[in-house]
Tab-separated table of C-alpha atoms and ligand atoms in Angstrom:
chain	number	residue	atom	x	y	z
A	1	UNK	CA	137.150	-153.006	213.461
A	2	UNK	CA	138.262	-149.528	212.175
A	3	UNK	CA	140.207	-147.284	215.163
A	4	UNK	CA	139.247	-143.842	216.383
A	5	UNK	CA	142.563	-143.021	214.326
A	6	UNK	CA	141.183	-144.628	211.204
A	7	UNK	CA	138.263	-142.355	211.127
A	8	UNK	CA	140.390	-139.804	211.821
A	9	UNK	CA	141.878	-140.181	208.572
A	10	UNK	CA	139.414	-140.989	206.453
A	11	UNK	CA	136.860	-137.553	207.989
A	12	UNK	CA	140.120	-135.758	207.794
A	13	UNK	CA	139.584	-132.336	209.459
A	14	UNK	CA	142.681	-130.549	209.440
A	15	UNK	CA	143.516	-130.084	213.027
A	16	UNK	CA	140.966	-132.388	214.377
A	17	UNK	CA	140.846	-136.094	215.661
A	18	UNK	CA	138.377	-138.654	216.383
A	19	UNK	CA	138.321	-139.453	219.846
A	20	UNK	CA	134.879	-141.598	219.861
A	21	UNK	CA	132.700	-143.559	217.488
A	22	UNK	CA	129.165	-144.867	217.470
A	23	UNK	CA	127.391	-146.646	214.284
A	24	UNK	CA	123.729	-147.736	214.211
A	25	UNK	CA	123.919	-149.763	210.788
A	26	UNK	CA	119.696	-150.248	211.194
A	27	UNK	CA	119.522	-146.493	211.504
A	28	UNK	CA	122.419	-146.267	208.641
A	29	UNK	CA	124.019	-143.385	211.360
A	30	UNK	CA	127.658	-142.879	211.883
A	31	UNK	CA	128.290	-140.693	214.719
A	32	UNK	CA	131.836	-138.860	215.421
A	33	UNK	CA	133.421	-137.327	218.544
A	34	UNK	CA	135.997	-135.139	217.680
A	35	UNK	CA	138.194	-132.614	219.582
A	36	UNK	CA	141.691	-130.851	218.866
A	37	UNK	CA	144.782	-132.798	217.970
A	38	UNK	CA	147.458	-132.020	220.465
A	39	UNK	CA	149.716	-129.864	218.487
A	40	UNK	CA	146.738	-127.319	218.009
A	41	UNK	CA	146.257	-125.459	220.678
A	42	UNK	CA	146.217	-121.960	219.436
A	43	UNK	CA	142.501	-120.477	219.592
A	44	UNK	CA	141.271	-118.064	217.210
A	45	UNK	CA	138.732	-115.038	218.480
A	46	UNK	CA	135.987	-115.847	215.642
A	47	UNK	CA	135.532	-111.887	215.969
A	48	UNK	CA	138.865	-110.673	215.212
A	49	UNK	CA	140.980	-113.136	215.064
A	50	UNK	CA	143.627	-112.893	217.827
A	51	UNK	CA	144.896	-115.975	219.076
A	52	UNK	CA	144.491	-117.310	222.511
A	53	UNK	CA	145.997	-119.868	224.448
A	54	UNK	CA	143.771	-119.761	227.387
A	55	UNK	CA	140.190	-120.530	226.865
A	56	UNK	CA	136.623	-119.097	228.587
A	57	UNK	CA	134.880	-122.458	228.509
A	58	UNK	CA	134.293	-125.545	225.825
A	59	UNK	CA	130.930	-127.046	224.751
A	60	UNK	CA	129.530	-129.756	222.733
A	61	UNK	CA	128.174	-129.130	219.199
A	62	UNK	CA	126.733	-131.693	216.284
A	63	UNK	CA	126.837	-130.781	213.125
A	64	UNK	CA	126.086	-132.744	209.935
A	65	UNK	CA	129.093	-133.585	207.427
A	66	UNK	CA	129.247	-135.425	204.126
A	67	UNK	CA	127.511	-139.087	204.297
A	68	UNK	CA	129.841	-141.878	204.236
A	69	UNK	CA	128.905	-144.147	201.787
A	70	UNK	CA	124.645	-144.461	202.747
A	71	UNK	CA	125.166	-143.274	206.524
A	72	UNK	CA	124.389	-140.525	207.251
A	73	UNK	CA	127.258	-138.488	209.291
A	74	UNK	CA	127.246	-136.238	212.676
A	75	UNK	CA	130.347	-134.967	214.013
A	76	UNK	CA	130.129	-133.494	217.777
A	77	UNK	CA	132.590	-131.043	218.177
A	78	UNK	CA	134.454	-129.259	221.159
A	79	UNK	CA	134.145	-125.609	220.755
A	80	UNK	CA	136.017	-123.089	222.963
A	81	UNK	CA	134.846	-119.626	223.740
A	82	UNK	CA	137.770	-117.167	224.578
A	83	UNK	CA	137.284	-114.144	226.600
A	84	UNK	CA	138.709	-111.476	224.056
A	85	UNK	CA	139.492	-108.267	225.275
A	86	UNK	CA	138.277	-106.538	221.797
A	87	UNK	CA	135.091	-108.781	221.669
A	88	UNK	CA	133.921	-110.200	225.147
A	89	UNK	CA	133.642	-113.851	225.110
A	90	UNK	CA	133.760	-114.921	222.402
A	91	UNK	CA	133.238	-118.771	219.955
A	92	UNK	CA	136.595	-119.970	218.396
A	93	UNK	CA	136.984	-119.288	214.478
A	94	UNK	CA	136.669	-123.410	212.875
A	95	UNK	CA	137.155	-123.981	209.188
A	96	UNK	CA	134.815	-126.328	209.187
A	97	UNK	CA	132.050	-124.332	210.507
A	98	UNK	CA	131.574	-121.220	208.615
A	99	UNK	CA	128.508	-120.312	210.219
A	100	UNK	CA	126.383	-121.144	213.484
A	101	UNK	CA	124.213	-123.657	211.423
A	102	UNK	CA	124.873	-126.969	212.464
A	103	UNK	CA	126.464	-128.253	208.988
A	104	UNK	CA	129.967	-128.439	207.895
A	105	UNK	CA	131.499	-126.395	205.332
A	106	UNK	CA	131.867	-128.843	202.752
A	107	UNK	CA	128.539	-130.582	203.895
A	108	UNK	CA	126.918	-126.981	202.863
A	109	UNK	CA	129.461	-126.575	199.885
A	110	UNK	CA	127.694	-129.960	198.525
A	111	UNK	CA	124.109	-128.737	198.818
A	112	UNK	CA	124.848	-125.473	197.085
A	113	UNK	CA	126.886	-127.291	194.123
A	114	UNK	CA	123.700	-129.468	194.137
A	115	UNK	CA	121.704	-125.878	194.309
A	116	UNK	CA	122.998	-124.797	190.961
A	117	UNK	CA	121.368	-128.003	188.877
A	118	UNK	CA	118.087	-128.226	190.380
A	119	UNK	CA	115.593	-126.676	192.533
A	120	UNK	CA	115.736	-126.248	196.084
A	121	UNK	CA	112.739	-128.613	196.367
A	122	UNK	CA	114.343	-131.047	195.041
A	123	UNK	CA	118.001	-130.915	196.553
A	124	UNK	CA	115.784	-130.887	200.259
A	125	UNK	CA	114.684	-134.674	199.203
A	126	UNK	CA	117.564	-135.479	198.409
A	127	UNK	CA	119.175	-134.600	201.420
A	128	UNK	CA	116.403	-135.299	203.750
A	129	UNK	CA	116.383	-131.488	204.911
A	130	UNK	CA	113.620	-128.572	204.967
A	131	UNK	CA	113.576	-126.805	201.729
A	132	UNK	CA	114.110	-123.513	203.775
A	133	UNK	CA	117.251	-124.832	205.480
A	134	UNK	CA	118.555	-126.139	201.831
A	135	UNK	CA	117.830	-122.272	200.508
A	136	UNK	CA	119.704	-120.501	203.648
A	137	UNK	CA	122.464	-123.115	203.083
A	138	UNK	CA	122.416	-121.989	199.526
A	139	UNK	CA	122.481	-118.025	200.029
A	140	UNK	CA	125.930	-118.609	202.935
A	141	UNK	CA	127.361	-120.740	199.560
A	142	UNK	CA	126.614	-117.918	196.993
A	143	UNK	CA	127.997	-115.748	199.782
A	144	UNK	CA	131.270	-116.686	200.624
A	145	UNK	CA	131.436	-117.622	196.785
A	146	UNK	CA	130.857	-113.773	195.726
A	147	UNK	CA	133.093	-112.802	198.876
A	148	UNK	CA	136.373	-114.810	197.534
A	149	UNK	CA	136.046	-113.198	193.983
A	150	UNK	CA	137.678	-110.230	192.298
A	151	UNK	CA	135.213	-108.049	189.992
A	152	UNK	CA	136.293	-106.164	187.128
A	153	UNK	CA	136.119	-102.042	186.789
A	154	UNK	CA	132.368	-101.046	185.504
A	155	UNK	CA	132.409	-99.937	181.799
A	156	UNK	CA	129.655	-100.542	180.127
A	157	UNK	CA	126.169	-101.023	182.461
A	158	UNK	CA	123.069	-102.256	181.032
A	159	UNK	CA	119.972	-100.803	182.962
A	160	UNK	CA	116.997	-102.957	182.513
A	161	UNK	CA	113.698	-103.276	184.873
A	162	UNK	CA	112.220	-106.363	185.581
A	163	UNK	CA	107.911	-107.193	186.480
A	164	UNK	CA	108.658	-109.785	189.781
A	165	UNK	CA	104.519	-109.825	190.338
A	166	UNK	CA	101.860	-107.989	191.629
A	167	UNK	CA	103.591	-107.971	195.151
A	168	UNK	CA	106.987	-106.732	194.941
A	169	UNK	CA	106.140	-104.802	191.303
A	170	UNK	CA	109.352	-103.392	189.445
A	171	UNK	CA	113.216	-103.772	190.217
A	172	UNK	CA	115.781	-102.383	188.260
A	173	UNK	CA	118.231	-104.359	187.147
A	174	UNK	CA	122.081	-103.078	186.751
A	175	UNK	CA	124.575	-104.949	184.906
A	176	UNK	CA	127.971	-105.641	183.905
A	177	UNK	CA	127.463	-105.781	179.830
A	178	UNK	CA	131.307	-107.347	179.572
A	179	UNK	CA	131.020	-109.999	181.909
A	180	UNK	CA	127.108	-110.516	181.226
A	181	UNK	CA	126.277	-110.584	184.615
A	182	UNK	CA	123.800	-108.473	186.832
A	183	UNK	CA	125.804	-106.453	189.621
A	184	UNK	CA	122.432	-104.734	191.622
A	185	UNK	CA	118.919	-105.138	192.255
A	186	UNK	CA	116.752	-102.102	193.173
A	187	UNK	CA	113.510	-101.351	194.364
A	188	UNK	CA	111.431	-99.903	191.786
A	189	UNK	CA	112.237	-97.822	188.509
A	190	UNK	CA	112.644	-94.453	189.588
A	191	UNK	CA	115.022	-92.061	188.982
A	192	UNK	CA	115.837	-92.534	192.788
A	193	UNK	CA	116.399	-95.938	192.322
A	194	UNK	CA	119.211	-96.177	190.094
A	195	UNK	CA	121.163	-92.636	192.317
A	196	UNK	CA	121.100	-95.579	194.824
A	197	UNK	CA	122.962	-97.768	192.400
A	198	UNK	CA	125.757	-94.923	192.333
A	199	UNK	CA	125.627	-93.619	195.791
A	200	UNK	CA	126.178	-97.015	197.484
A	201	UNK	CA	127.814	-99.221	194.857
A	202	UNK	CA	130.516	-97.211	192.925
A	203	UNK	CA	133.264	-94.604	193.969
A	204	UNK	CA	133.618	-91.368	191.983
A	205	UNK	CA	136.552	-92.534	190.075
A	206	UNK	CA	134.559	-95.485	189.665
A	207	UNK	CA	131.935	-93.399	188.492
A	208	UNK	CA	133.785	-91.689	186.199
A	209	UNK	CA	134.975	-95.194	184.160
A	210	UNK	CA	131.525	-95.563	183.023
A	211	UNK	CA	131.672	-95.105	179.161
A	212	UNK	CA	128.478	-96.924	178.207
A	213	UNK	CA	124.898	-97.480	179.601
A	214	UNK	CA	122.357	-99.712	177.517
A	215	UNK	CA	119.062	-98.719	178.680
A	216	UNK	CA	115.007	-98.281	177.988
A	217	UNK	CA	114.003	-94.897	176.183
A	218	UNK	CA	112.865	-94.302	180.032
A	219	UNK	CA	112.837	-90.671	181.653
A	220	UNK	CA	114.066	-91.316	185.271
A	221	UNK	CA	116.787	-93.546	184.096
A	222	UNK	CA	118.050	-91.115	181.671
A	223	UNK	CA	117.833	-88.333	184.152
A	224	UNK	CA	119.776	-90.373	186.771
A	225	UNK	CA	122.874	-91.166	184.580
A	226	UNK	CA	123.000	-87.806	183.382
A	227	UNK	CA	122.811	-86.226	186.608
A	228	UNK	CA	125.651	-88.927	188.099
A	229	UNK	CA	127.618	-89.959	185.211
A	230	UNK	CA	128.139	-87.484	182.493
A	231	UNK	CA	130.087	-88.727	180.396
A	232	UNK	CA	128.542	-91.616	179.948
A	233	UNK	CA	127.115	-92.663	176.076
A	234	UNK	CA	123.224	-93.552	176.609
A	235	UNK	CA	122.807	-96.643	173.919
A	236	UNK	CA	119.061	-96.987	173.077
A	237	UNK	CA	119.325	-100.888	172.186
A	238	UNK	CA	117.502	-102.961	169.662
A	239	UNK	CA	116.208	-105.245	172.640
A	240	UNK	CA	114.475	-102.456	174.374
A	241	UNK	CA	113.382	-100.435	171.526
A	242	UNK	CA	111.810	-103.471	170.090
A	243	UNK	CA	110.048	-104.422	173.359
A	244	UNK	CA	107.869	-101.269	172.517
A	245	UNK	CA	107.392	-102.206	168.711
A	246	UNK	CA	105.910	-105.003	170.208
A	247	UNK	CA	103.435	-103.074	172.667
A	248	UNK	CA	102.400	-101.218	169.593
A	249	UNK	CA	101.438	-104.671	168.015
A	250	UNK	CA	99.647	-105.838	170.922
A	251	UNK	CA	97.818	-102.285	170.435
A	252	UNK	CA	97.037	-102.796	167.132
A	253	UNK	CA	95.745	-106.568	167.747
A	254	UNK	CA	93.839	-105.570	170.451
A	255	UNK	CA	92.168	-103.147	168.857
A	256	UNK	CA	91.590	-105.096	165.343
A	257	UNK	CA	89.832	-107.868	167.987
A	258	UNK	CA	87.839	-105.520	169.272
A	259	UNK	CA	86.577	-104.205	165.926
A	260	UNK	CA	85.446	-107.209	164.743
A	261	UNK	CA	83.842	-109.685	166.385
A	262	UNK	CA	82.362	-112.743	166.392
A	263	UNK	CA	83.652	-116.065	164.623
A	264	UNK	CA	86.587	-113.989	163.396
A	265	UNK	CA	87.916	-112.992	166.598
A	266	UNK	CA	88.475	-116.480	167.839
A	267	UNK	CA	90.640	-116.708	164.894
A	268	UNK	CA	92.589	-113.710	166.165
A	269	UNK	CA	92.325	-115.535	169.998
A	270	UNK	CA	95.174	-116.916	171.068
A	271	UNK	CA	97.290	-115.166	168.635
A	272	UNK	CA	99.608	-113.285	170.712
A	273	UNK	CA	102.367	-114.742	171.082
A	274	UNK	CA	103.126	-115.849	167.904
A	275	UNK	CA	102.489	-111.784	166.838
A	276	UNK	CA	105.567	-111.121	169.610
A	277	UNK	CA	107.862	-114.076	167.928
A	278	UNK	CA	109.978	-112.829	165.196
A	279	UNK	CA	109.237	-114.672	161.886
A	280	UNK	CA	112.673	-116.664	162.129
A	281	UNK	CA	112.091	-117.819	165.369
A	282	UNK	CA	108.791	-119.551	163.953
A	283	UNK	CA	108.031	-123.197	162.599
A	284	UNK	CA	106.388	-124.210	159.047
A	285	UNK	CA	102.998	-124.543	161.308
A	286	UNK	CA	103.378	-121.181	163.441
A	287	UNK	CA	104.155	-119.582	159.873
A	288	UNK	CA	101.217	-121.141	158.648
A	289	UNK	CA	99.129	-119.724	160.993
A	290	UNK	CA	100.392	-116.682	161.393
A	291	UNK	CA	99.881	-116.113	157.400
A	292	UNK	CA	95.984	-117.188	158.157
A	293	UNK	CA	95.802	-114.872	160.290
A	294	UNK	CA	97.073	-111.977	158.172
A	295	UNK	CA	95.183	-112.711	155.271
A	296	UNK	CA	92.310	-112.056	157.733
A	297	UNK	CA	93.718	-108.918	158.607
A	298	UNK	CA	95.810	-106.669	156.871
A	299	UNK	CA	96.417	-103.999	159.065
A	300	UNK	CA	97.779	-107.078	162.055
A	301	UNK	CA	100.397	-108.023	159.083
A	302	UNK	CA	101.410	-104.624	158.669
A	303	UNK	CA	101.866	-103.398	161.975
A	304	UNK	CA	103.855	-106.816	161.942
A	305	UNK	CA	105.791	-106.053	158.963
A	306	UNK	CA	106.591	-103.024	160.427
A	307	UNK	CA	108.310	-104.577	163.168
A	308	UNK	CA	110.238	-107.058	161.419
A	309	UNK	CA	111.205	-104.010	159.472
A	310	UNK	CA	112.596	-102.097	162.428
A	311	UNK	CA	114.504	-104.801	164.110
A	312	UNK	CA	116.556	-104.884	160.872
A	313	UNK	CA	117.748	-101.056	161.857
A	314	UNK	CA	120.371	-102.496	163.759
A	315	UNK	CA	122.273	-104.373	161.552
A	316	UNK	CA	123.809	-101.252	159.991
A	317	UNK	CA	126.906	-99.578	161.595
A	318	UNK	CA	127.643	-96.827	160.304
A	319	UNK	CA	125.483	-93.827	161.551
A	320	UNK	CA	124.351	-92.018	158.265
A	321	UNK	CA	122.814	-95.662	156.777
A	322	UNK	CA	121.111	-96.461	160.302
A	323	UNK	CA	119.729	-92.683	159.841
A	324	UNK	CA	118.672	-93.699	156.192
A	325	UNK	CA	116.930	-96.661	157.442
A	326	UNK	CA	115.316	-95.108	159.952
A	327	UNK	CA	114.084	-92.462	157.843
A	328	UNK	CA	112.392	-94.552	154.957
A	329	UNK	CA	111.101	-96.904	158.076
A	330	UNK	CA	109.187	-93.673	159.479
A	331	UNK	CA	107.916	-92.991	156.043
A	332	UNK	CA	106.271	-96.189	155.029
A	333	UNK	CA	103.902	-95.739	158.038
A	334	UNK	CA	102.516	-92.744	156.462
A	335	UNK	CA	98.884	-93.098	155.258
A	336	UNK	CA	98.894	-96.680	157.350
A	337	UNK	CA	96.687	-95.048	160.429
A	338	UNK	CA	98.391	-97.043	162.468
A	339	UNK	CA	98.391	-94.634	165.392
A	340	UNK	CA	100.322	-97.083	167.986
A	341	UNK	CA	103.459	-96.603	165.602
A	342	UNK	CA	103.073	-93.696	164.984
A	343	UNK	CA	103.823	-92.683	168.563
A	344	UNK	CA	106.491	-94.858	168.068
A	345	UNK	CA	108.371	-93.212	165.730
A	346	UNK	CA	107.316	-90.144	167.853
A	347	UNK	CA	109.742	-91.471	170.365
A	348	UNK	CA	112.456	-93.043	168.196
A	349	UNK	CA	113.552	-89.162	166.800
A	350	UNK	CA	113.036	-88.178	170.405
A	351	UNK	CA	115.912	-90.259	170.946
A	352	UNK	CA	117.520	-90.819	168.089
A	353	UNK	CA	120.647	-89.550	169.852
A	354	UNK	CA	120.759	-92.814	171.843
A	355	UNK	CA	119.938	-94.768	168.767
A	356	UNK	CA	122.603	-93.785	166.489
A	357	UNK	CA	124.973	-94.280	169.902
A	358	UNK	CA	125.255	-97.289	169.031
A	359	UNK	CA	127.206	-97.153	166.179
A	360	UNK	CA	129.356	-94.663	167.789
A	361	UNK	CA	130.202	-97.340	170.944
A	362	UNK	CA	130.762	-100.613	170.550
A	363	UNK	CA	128.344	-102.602	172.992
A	364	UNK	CA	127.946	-106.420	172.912
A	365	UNK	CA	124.602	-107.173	171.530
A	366	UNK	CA	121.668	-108.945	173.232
A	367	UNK	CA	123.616	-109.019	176.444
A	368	UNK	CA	120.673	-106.799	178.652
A	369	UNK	CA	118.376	-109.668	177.059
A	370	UNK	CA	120.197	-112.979	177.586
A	371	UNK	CA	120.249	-111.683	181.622
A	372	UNK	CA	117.023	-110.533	181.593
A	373	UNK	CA	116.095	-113.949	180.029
A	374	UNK	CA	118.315	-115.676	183.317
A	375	UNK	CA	116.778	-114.609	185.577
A	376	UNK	CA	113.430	-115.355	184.404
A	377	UNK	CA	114.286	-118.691	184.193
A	378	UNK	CA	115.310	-118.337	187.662
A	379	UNK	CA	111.973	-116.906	188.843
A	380	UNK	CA	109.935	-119.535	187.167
A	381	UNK	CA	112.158	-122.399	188.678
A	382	UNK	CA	112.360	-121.207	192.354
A	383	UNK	CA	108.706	-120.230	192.746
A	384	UNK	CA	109.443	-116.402	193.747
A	385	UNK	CA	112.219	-114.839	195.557
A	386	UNK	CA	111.721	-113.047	198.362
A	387	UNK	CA	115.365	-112.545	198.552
A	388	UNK	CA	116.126	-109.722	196.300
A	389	UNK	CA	120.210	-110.666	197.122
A	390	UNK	CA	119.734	-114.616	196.476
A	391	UNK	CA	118.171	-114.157	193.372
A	392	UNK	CA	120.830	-111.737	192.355
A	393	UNK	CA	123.438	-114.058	193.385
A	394	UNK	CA	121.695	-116.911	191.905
A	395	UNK	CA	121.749	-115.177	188.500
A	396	UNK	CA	125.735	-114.198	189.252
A	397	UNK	CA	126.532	-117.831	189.455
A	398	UNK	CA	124.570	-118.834	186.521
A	399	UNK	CA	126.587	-116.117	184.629
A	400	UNK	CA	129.692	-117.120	185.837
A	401	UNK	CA	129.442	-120.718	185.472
A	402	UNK	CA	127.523	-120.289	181.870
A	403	UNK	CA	130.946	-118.870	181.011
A	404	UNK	CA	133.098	-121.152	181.983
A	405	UNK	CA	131.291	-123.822	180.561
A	406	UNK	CA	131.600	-121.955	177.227
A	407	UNK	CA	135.546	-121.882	178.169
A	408	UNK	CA	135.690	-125.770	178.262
A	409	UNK	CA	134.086	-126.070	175.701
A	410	UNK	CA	136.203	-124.211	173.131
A	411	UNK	CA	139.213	-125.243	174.920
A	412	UNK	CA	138.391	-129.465	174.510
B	1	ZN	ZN1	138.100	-110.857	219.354
């Protein structure tokens, strides 16, 4: 029979010793007593931490740790309370419990790991626990996790606003365009909205190392950055400009549909998305139908033409060619009475500044988009957030991780 001092060893809490055992093989339960080794006697004021030799008084807590092997694992631990003079009385400060839920730290470290694979759902079967418990658990992981790391200086921000539903509406997203991942989540789109974003998350001098912001042609944004950063280069990007090339499609469909009717408009049915995909993104089939569709309607294939057209604006880098472009790209729409693009064009000159900005600044491309596409993928997997900050750390880790995967990688 294995010793109180050979369970000792194998739970191995620094500090800590088994003093008791109980296991119910039927029930697959192994149950630990533990309490302080000898030598450590010093108690830490979880508050502050000043360290007491006298304690207040010592209870009895269980907490869940890592199975061993297919038994499942309590661990009943003495905890002291001191009487501090800063903080009253006071619970100890225990590695192994970072928080008052009754689970050890690498029992919760597991379930987050677990967390970042698969859905809360299913990492609560898998553990036997309450999918709520398994997302708290979750949030104090991505928490201590975003506590113990070191961000880099804010130079170029990507400003992006995201639909979460018909409850919680619009948040605007900030992010970190070098390390691809989002920073803030806001309530809303205002121009109030992003202020927030400076007032509470960046210091003047932090401010002022701004060089960059990739954003929506969008009034309130615009008027917030100038208003608190200055200096900073507003980059009208292709992701966002072409977001309202295709609302102008979607105008144009809509309003083909409506025109004409009948048989032919269950041909047009159905034909969204594929009129939002750009044409290399699409299969022989989706091609195939896509061209069926067009011959059926010319004005559809223009007003899609048009948009392949525009995306193309970015691939030049000097200014006076993307002005070129731009130019002859305004001009083909004349006679077209296409009067969705044309408003779009409308707003292009309005800010052509911010277009042309981005030859001037070097920005990493589709960066705003590949987050924006994270954390939709988050969304649809967890079933809604209510947690604004979980989500956001959620889609921190996923950055992070994403890129050290990609570091592996290149280095194997
Ligand atoms: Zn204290």
């Amino acid at each position: 029979m294995p010793t109180d001092n050979d369970f000792t060893r194998i739970l191995n809490w620094p500090g800590y010793r088994v003093y008791r055992h109980q296991i119910d093989e039927r029930g697959k339960k192994l149950e630990l007593w533990v309490r302080r080794k000898r030598g450590n006697r010093r108690i830490e004021c979880s508050g502050c931490g000043r360290k007491f030799r006298e304690f207040h008084d010592v209870s009895e807590r269980a907490v869940r740790d890592l199975p061993w092997s297919a038994f499942q694992t309590t661990v009943y631990i003495e905890i002291y309370r001191v009487k501090c003079p800063e903080c009253g009385v006071k619970r100890e400060k225990v590695l192994q419990l970072p928080s008052k839920a009754p689970f050890s730290k690498r029992f919760e470290e597991a379930v987050g790991e677990a967390c970042e694979s698969a859905s809360a759902r299913q990492v609560a079967r898998r553990f036997d626990l309450p999918a709520s418990t398994v997302r708290a658990m979750d949030l104090r992981y991505l928490e201590r996790w975003a506590a113990g790391r070191r961000k880099p200086a804010l130079r170029q921000m990507g400003i992006d606003e995201l639909y979460l539903g018909k409850k919680q509406k619009f948040v605007t997203v900030v992010s970190d365009l070098e390390s691809q991942e989002p920073l803030w989540f806001g309530e809303e789109r205002k121009k109030e909205t992003l202020d927030e974003f400076f007032r509470t998350q960046l210091s003047r001098k932090q401010r002022g190392r701004i060089e960059a912001a990739c954003l929506d042609m969008w009034q309130p944004y615009r008027l917030s950055l100038e208003s608190q950063v200055p200096g900073c280069r507003l980059v009208y990007d292709k992701f966002h400009v072409l977001q309202h090339a295709n609302a102008a499609i979607d105008e144009v469909r809509r309003a083909e549909f409506f025109r004409q009717g009948g048989r032919k408009r269950e041909l047009v049915k159905g034909k969204r998305w594929l009129l939002l995909s750009r044409w290399v993104n699409l299969n022989t089939e989706k091609k195939r139908q896509l061209n069926q569709l067009f011959r059926l309607n010319r004005r559809v294939m223009k007003a899609y033409l048009l948009k392949e057209s525009l995306s193309r604006l970015w691939e030049y880098r000097y200014e006076g060619a993307m002005l070129r472009y731009l130019q002859s790209w305004i001009d083909q729409l004349r006679w077209q009475r296409l009067k969705p693009f044309e408003k779009l064009a409308g707003m292009l000159l309005h800010h052509l500044e911010g277009i042309l900005n981005y030859c001037r600044t070097r920005i990493a491309m589709g960066v705003v988009e590949a987050i924006n596409g994270n954390i939709k993928s988050l969304l649809r997997r967890g079933r809604g957030y209510k947690n604004l900050r979980y989500l956001l750390l959620k889609a921190q880790r996923m950055a992070v991780t994403r890129t050290e995967f990609v570091t592996i990688r290149k280095a194997a």
